[in-house]
Each structure stands twice: as structure tokens, then as C-alpha cells.
mmCIF file with all atom_site columns, C-alpha atoms in Angstrom:
data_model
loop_
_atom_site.group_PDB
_atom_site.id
_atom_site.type_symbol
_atom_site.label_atom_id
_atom_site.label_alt_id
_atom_site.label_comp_id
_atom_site.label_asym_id
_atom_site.label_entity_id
_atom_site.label_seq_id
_atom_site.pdbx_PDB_ins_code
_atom_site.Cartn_x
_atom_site.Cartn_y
_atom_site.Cartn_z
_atom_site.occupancy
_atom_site.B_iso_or_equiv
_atom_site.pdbx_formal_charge
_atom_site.auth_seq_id
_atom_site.auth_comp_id
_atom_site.auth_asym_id
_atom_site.auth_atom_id
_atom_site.pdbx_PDB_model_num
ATOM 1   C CA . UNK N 1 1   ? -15.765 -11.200 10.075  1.00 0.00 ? 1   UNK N CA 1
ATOM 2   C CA . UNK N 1 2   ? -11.778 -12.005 9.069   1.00 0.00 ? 2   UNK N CA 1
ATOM 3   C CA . UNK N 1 3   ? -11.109 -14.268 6.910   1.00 0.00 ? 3   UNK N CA 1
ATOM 4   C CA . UNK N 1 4   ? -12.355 -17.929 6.019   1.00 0.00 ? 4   UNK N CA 1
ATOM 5   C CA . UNK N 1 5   ? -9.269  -19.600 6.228   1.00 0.00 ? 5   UNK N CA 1
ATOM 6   C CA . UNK N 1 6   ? -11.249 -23.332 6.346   1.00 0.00 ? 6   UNK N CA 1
ATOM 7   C CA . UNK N 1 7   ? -13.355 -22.287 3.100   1.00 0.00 ? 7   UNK N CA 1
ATOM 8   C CA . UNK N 1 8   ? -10.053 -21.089 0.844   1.00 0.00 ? 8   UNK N CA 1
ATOM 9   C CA . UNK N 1 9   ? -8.661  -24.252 1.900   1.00 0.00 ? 9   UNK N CA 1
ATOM 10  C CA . UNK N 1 10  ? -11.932 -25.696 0.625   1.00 0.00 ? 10  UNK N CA 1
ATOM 11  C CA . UNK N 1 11  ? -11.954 -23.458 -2.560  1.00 0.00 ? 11  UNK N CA 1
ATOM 12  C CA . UNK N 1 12  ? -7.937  -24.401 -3.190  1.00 0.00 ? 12  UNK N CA 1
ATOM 13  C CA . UNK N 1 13  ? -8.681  -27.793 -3.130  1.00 0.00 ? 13  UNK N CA 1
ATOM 14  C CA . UNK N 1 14  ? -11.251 -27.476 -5.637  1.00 0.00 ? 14  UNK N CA 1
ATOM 15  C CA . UNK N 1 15  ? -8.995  -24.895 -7.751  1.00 0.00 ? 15  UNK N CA 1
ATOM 16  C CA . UNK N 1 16  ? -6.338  -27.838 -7.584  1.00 0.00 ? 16  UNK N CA 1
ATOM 17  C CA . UNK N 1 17  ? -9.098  -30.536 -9.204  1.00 0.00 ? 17  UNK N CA 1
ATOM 18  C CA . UNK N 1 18  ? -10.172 -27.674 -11.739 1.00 0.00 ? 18  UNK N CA 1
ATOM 19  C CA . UNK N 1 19  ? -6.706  -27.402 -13.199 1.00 0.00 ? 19  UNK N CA 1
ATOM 20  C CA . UNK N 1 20  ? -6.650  -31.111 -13.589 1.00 0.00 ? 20  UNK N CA 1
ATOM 21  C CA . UNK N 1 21  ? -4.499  -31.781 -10.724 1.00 0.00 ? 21  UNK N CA 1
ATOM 22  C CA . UNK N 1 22  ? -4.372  -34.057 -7.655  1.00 0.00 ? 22  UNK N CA 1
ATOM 23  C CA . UNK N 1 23  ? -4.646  -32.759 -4.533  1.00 0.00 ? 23  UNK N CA 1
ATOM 24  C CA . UNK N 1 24  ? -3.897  -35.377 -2.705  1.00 0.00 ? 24  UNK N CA 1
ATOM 25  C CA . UNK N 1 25  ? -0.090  -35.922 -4.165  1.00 0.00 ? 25  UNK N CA 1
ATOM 26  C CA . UNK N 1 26  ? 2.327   -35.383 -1.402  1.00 0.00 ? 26  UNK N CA 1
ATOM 27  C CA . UNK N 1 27  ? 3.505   -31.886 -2.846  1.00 0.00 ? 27  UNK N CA 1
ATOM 28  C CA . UNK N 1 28  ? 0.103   -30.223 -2.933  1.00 0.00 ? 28  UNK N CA 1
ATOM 29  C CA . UNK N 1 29  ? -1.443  -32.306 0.365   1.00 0.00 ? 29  UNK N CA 1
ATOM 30  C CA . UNK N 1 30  ? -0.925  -28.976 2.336   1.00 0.00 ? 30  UNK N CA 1
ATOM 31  C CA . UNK N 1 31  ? -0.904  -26.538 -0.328  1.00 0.00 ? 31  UNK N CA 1
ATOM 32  C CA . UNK N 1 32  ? -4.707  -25.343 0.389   1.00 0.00 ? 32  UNK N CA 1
ATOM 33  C CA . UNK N 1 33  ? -3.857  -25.258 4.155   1.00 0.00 ? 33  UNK N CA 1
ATOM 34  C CA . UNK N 1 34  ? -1.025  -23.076 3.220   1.00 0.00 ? 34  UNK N CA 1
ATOM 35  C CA . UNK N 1 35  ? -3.157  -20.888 0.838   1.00 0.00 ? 35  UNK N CA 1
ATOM 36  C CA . UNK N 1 36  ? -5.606  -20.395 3.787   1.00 0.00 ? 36  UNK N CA 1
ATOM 37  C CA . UNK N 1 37  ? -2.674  -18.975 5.623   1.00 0.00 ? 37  UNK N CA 1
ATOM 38  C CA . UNK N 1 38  ? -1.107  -16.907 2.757   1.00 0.00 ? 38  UNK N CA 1
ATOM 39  C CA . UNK N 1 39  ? -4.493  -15.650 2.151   1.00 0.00 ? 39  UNK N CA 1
ATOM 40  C CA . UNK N 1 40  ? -5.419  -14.336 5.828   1.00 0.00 ? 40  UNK N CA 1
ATOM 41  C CA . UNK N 1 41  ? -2.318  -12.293 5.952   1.00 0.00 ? 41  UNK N CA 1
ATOM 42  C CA . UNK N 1 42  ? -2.699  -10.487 2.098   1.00 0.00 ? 42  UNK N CA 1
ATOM 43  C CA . UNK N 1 43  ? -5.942  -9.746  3.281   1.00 0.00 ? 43  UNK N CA 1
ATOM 44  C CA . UNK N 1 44  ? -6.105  -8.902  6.636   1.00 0.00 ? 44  UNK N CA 1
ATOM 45  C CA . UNK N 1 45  ? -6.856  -5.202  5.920   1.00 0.00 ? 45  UNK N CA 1
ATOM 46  C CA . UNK N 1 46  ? -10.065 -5.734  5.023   1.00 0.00 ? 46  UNK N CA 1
ATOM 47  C CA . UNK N 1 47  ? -12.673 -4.370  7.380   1.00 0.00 ? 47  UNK N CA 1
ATOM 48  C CA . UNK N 1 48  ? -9.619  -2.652  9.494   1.00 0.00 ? 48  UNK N CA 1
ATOM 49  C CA . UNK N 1 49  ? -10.295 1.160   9.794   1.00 0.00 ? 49  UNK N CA 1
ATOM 50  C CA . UNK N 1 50  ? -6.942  2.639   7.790   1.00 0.00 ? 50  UNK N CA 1
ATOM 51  C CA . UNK N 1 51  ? -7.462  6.007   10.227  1.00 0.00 ? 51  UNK N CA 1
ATOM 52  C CA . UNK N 1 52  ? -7.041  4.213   13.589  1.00 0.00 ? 52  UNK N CA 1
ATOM 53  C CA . UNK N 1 53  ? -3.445  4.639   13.302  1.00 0.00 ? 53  UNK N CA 1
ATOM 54  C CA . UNK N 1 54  ? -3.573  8.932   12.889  1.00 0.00 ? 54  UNK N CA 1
ATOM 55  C CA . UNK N 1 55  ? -5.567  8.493   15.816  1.00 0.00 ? 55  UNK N CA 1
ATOM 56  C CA . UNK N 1 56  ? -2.790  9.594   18.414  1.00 0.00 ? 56  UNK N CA 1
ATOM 57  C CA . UNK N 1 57  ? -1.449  13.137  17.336  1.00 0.00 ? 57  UNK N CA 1
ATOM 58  C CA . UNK N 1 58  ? 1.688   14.822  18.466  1.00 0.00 ? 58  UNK N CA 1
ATOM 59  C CA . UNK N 1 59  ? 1.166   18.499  18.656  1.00 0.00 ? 59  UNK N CA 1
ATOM 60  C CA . UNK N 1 60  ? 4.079   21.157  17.721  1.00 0.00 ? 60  UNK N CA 1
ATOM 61  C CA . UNK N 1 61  ? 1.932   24.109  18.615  1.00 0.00 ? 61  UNK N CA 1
ATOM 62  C CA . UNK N 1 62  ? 4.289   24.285  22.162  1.00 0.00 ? 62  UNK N CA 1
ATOM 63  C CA . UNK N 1 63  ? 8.213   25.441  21.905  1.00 0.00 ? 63  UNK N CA 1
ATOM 64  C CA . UNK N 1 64  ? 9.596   28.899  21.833  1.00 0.00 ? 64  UNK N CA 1
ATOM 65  C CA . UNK N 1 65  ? 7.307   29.836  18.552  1.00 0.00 ? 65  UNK N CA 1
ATOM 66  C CA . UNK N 1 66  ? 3.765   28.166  19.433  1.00 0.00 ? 66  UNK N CA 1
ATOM 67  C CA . UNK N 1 67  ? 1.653   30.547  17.029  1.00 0.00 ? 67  UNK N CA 1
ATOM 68  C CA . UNK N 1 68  ? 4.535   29.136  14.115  1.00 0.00 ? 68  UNK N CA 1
ATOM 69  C CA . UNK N 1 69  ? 3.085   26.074  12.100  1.00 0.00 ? 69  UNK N CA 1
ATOM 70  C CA . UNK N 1 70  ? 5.542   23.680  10.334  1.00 0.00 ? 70  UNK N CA 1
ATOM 71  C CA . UNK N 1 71  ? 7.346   25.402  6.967   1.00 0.00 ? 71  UNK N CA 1
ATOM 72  C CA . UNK N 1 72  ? 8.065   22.224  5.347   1.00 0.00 ? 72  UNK N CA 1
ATOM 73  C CA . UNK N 1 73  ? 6.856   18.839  4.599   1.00 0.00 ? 73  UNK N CA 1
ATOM 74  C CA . UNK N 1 74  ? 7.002   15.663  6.766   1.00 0.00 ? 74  UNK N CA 1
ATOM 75  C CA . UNK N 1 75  ? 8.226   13.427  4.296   1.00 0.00 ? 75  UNK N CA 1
ATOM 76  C CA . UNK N 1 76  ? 8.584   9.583   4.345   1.00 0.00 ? 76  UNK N CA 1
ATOM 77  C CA . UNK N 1 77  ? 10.319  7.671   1.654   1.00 0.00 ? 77  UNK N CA 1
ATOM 78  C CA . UNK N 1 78  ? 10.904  3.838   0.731   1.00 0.00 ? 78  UNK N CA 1
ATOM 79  C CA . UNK N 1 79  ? 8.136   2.322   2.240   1.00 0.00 ? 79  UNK N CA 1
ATOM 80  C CA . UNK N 1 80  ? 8.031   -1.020  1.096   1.00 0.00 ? 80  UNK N CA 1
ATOM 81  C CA . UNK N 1 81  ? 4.292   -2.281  0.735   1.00 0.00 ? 81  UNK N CA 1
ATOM 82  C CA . UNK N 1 82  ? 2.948   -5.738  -0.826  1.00 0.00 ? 82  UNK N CA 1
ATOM 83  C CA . UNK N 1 83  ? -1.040  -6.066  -2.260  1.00 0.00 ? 83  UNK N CA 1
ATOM 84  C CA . UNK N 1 84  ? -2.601  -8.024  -4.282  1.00 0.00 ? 84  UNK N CA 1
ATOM 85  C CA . UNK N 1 85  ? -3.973  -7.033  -7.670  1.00 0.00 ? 85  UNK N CA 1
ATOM 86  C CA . UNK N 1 86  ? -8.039  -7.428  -7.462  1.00 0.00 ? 86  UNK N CA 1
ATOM 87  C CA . UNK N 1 87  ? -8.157  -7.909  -11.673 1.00 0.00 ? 87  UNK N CA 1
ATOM 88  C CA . UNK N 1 88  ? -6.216  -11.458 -11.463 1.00 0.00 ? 88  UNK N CA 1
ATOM 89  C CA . UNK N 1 89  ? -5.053  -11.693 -7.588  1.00 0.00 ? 89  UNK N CA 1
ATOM 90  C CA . UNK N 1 90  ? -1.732  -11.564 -8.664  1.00 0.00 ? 90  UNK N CA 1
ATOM 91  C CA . UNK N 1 91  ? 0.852   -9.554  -6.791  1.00 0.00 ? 91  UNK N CA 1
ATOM 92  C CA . UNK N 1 92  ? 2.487   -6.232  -6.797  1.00 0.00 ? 92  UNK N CA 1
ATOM 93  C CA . UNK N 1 93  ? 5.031   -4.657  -5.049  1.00 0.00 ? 93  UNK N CA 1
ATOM 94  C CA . UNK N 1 94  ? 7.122   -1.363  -4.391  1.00 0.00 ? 94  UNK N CA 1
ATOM 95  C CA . UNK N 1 95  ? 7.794   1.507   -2.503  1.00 0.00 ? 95  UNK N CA 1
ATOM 96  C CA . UNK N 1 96  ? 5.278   4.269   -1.222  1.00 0.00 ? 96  UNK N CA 1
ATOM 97  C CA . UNK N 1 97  ? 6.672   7.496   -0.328  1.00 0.00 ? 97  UNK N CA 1
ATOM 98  C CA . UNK N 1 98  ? 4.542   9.989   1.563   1.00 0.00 ? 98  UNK N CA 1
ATOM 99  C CA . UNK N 1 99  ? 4.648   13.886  2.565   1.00 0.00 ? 99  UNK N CA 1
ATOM 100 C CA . UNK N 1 100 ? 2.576   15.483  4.474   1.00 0.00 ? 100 UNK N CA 1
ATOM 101 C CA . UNK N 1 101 ? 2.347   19.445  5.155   1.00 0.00 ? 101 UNK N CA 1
ATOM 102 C CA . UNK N 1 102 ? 1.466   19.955  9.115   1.00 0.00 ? 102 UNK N CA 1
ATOM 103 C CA . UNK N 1 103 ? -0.742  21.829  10.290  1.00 0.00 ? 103 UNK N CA 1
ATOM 104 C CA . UNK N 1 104 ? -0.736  22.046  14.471  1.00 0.00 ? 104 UNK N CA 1
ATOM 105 C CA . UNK N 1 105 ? -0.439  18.557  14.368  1.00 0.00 ? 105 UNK N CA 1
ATOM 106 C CA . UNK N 1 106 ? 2.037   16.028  13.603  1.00 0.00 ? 106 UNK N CA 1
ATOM 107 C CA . UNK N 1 107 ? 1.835   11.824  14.000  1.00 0.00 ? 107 UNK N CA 1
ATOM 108 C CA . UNK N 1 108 ? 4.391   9.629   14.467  1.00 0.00 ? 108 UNK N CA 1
ATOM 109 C CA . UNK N 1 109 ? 5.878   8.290   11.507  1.00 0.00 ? 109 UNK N CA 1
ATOM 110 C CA . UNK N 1 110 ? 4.810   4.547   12.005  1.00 0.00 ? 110 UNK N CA 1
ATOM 111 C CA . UNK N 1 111 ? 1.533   5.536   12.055  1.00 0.00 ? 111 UNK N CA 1
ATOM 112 C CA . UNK N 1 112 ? 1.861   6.532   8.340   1.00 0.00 ? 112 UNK N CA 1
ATOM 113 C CA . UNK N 1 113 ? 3.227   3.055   7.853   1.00 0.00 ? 113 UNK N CA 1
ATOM 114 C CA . UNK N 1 114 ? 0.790   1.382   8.994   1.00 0.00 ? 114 UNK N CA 1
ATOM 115 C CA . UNK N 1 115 ? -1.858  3.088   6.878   1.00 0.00 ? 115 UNK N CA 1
ATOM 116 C CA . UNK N 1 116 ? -0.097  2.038   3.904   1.00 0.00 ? 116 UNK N CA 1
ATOM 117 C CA . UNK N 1 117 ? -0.728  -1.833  5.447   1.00 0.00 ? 117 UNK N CA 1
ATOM 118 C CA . UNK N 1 118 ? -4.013  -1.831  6.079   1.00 0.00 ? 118 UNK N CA 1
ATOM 119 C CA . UNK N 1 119 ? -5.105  -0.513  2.730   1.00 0.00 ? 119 UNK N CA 1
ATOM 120 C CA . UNK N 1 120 ? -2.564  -2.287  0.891   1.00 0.00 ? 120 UNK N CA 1
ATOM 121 C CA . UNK N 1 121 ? -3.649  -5.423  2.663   1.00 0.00 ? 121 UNK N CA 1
ATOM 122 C CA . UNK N 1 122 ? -6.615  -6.018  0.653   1.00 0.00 ? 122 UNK N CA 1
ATOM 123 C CA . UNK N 1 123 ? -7.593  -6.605  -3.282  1.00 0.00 ? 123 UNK N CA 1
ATOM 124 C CA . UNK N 1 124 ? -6.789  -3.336  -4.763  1.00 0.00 ? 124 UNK N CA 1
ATOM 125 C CA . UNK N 1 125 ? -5.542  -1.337  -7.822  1.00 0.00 ? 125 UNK N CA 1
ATOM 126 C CA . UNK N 1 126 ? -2.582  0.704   -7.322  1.00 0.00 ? 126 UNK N CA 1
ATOM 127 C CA . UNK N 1 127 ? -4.452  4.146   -8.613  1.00 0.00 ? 127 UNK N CA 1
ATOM 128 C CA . UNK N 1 128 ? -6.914  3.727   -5.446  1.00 0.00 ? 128 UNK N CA 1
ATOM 129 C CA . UNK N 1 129 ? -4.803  2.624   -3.205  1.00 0.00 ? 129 UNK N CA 1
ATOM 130 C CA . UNK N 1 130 ? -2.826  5.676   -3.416  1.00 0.00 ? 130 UNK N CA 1
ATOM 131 C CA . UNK N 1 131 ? -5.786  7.612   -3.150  1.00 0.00 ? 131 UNK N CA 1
ATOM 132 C CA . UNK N 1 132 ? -6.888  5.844   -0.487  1.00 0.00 ? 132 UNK N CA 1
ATOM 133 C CA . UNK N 1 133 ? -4.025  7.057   1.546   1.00 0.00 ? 133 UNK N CA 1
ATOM 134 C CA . UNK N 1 134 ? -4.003  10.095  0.822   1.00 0.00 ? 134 UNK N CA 1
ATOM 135 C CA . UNK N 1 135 ? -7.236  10.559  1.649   1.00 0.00 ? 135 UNK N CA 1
ATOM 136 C CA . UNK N 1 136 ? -6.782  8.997   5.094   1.00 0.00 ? 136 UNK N CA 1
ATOM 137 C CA . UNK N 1 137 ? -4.513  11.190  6.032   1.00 0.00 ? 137 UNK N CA 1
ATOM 138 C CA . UNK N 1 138 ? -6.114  14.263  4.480   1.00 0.00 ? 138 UNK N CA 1
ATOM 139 C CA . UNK N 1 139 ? -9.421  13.873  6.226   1.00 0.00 ? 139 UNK N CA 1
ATOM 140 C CA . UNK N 1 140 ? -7.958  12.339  9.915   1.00 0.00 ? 140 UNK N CA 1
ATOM 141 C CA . UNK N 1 141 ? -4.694  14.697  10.124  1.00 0.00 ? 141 UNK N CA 1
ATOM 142 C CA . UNK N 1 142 ? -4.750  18.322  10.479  1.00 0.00 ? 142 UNK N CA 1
ATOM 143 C CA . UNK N 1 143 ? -2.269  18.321  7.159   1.00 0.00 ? 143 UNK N CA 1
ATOM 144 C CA . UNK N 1 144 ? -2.123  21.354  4.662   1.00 0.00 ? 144 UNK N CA 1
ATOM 145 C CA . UNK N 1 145 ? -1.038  18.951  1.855   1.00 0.00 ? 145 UNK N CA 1
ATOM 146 C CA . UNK N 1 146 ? -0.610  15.570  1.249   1.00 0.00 ? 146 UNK N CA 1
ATOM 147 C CA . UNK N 1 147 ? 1.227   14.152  -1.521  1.00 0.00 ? 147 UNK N CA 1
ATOM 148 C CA . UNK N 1 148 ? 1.172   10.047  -1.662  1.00 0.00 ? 148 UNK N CA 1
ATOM 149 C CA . UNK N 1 149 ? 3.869   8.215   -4.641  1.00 0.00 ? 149 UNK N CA 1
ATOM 150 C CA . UNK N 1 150 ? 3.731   4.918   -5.195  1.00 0.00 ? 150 UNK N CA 1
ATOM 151 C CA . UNK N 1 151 ? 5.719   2.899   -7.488  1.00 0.00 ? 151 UNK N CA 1
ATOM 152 C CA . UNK N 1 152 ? 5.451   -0.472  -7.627  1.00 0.00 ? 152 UNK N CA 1
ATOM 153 C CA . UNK N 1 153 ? 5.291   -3.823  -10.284 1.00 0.00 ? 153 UNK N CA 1
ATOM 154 C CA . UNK N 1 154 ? 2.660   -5.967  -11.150 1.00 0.00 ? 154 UNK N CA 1
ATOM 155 C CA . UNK N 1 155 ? 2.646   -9.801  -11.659 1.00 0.00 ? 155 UNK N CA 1
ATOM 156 C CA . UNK N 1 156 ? -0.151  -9.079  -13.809 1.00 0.00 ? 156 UNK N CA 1
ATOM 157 C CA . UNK N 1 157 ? 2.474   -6.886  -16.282 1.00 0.00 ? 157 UNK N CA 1
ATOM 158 C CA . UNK N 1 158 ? 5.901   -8.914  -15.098 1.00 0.00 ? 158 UNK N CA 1
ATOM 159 C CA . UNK N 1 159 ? 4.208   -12.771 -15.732 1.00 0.00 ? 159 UNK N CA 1
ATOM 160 C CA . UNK N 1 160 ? 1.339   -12.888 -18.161 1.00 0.00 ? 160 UNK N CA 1
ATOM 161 C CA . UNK N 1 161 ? 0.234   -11.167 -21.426 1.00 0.00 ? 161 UNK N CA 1
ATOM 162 C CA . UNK N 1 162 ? 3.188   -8.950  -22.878 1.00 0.00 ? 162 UNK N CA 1
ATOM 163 C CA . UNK N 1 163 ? 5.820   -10.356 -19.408 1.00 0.00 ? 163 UNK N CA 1
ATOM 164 C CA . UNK N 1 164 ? 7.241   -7.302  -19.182 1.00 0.00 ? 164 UNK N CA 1
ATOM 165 C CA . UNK N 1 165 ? 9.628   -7.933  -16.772 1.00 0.00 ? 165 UNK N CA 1
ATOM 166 C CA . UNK N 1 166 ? 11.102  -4.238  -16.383 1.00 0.00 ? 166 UNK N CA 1
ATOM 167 C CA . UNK N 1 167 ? 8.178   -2.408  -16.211 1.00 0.00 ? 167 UNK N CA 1
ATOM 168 C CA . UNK N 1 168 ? 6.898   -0.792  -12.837 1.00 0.00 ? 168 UNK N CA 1
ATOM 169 C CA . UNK N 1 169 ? 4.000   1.880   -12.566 1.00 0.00 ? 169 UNK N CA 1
ATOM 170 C CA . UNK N 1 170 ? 4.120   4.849   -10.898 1.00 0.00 ? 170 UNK N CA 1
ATOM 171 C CA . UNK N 1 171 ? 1.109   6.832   -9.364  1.00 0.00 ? 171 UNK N CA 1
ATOM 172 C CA . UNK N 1 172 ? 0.850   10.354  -7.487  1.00 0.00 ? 172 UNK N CA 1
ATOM 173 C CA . UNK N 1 173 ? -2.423  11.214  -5.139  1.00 0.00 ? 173 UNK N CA 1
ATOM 174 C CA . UNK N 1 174 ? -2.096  15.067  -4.199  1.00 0.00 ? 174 UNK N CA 1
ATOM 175 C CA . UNK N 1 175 ? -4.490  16.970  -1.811  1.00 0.00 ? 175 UNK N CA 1
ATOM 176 C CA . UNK N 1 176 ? -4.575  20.867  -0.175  1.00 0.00 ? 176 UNK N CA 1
ATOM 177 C CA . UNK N 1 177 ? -1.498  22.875  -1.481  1.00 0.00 ? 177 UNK N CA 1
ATOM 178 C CA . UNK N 1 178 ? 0.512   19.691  -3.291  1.00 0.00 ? 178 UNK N CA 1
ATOM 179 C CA . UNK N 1 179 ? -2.364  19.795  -5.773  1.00 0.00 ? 179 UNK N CA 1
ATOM 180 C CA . UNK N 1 180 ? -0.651  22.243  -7.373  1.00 0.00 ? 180 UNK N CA 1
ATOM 181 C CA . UNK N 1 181 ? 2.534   20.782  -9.566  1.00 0.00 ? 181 UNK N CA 1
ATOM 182 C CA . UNK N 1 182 ? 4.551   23.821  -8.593  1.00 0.00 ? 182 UNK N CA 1
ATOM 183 C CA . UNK N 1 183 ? 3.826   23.153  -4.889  1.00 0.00 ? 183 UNK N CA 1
ATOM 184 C CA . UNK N 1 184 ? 4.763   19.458  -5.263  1.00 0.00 ? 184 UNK N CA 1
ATOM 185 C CA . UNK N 1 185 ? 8.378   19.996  -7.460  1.00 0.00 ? 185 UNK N CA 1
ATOM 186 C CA . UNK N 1 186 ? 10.884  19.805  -4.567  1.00 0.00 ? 186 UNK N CA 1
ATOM 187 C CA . UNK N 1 187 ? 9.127   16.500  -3.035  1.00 0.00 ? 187 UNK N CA 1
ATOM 188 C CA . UNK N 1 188 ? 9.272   14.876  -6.344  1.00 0.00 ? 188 UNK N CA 1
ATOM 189 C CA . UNK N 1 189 ? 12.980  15.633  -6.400  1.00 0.00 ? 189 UNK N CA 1
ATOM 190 C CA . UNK N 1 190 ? 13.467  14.840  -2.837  1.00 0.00 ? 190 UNK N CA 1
ATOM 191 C CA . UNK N 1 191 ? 11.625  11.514  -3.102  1.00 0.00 ? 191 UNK N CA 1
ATOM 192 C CA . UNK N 1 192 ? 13.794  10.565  -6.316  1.00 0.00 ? 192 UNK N CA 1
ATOM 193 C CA . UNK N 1 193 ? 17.122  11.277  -4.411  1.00 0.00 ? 193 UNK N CA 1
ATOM 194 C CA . UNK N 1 194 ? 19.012  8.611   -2.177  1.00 0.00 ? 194 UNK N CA 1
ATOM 195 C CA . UNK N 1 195 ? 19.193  4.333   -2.254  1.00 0.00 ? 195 UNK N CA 1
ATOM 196 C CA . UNK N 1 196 ? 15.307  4.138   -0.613  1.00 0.00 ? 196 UNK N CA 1
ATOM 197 C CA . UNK N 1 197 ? 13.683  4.793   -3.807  1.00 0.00 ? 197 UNK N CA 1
ATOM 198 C CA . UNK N 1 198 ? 13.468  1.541   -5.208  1.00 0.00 ? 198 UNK N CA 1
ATOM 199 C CA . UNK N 1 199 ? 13.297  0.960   -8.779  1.00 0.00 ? 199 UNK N CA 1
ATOM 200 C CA . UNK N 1 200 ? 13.796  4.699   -9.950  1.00 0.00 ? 200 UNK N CA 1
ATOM 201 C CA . UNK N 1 201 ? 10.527  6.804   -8.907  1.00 0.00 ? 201 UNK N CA 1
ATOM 202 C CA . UNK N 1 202 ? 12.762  10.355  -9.495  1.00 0.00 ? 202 UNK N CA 1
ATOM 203 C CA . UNK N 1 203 ? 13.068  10.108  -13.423 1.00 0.00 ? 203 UNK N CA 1
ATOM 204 C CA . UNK N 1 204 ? 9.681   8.662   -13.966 1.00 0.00 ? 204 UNK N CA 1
ATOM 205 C CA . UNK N 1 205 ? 8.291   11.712  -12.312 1.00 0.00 ? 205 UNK N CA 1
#
């Protein structure tokens, strides 16, 4: 269906009168037109399919060891991602970082990007939305393990209530063999190496 960008211009309007405030005054006359486009791109994820992306596989079953599947982990760091909190539809924001164990089959890495958009382009909660990808990729790739970090901050935490302004939350989704802490040890240290890890992901670990 996409989005109703004529009735959130309709709804911000009304939000405008609710709060007491005019919009007709020249500095909110095209703030619900603006809302209607603010709002189609936070949400455009809903109703996309988040495995269309894993769709096109790479296989590394062919070289000179074809019966050999991958040792180690794909792994993806610093993925910056955007969503909007479904509690107050505030904001959050961070880094994802993603590893995946193959099995004969590998995708490229955009594709892994791209999941993180579509599900992170809808109203969410940071502890789904990491499961959410992992589960994608679990259930459409022909991975061993998956291990999906995410570490991000809230508006809800950083501008109302308690305004902590330093605070970010970190969650881990682990399927197959990362399940295991053991198993998952030298991604957590990998991920928390190096500039892409945003606001410190390693030590919160």
C-alpha cells in the first residue's frame, strides 16, 4: 500500500492545532508537507520483503578445494542504520555489525546492507530488529552462524525522561554455532577493533 503521504500531512496539521499552534504561520505552512516526506522515507520498509536482497547467492563450492567450505566468518562492521523508535517515534541511530559463517554459499556484501534498511526502515525496537536480521539471513542464506550487533542511541534515552545524553544500547542476536559465547569471542573482539565501530561496541561487549 506505501505510505499516505496526503493523510500525515493531514494528521501533522492537526498535531500542529493540538499543541496549540498555528499552522498556517509562515514557518510551519510546509512543515506537514515536509513530515509527509520525512515520513515515507523512515518508513519505507514496511511491507518490503527484508530476504529479497539474499536472493542472488555467490557460490564458493568451485576453486582448487570445492568439497572445502569457508573456515571463518564473513564479517561486516560499521554499518550505519537510522529507525525510528515505535514506543514514542523518536529516533535512534548506530552501527550494525554482522558475521555470518558460510556454508556453500556466500552473498554479496550489499545485500547484507540492505537487509539492515528494510527492517530498520520501519517502527521498531532495537532488540527485534536485531533479531530480525539475523533471522533473515539465517533462514534465506545457507550460513552456519550468524551473529548480528547493534549499537545504537535512542532519542527516547538522549531527549526525554532521565536525557541521558551518553548512553547508547547495545544488542547481540546469535544463531547456529555463534550461539555459543565461546564460538562468538573472536567476532566480538574483531567487531570492537578499528575507527568503524562507532561509539565503543568492543568494551560494552
Amino acid at each position: 500500500m506505501g505510505v499516505d503521504r496526503e493523510r500525515i500531512a493531514s494528521l501533522t496539521r492537526e498535531l500542529l492545532l493540538a499543541i496549540g499552534e498555528d499552522p498556517e504561520r509562515p514557518g510551519l505552512k510546509q512543515t506537514p508537507a515536509r513530515m509527509a516526506e520525512l515520513y515515507a522515507e523512515f518508513f519505507a520498509g514496511v511491507g518490503e520483503d527484508p530476504a529479497a536482497p539474499l536472493a542472488r547467492t555467490i557460490s564458493v563450492s568451485h576453486g582448487p578445494a570445492p568439497d572445502t567450505l569457508p573456515s571463518g566468518a564473513v564479517l561486516l562492521r560499521g554499518i550505519r542504520f537510522r529507525s525510528v523508535c515505535e514506543h514514542h517515534l523518536l529516533p535512534f541511530a548506530g552501527h550494525a555489525h554482522i558475521a555470518y559463517l558460510p556454508g556453500e554459499q556466500v552473498v554479496g556484501l550489499g545485500a547484507l546492507v540492505k537487509v539492515v534498511e528494510i527492517l530498520a526502515s520501519r517502527p521498531q525496537v532495537q532488540e527485534r530488529l536485531g533479531e530480525q536480521i539475523a533471522d533473515a539471513i539465517a533462514s534465506h542464506l545457507d550460513a552456519r552462524g550468524v551473529l548480528v550487533v547493534m549499537d545504537a542511541v535512542h532519542g527516547c534515552v538522549t531527549m526525554r525522561g532521565g536525557r541521558q545524553t551518553e548512553a547508547s544500547t547495545l544488542t547481540i542476536a546469535a544463531r547456529g554455532v555463534y550461539t555459543d559465547p565461546v564460538a562468538r569471542a573472536e567476532l566480538i573482539a574483531l567487531i570492537g577493533m578499528g575507527p568503524s565501530t562507532g561509539s565503543g561496541t568492543g568494551t560494552s561487549a
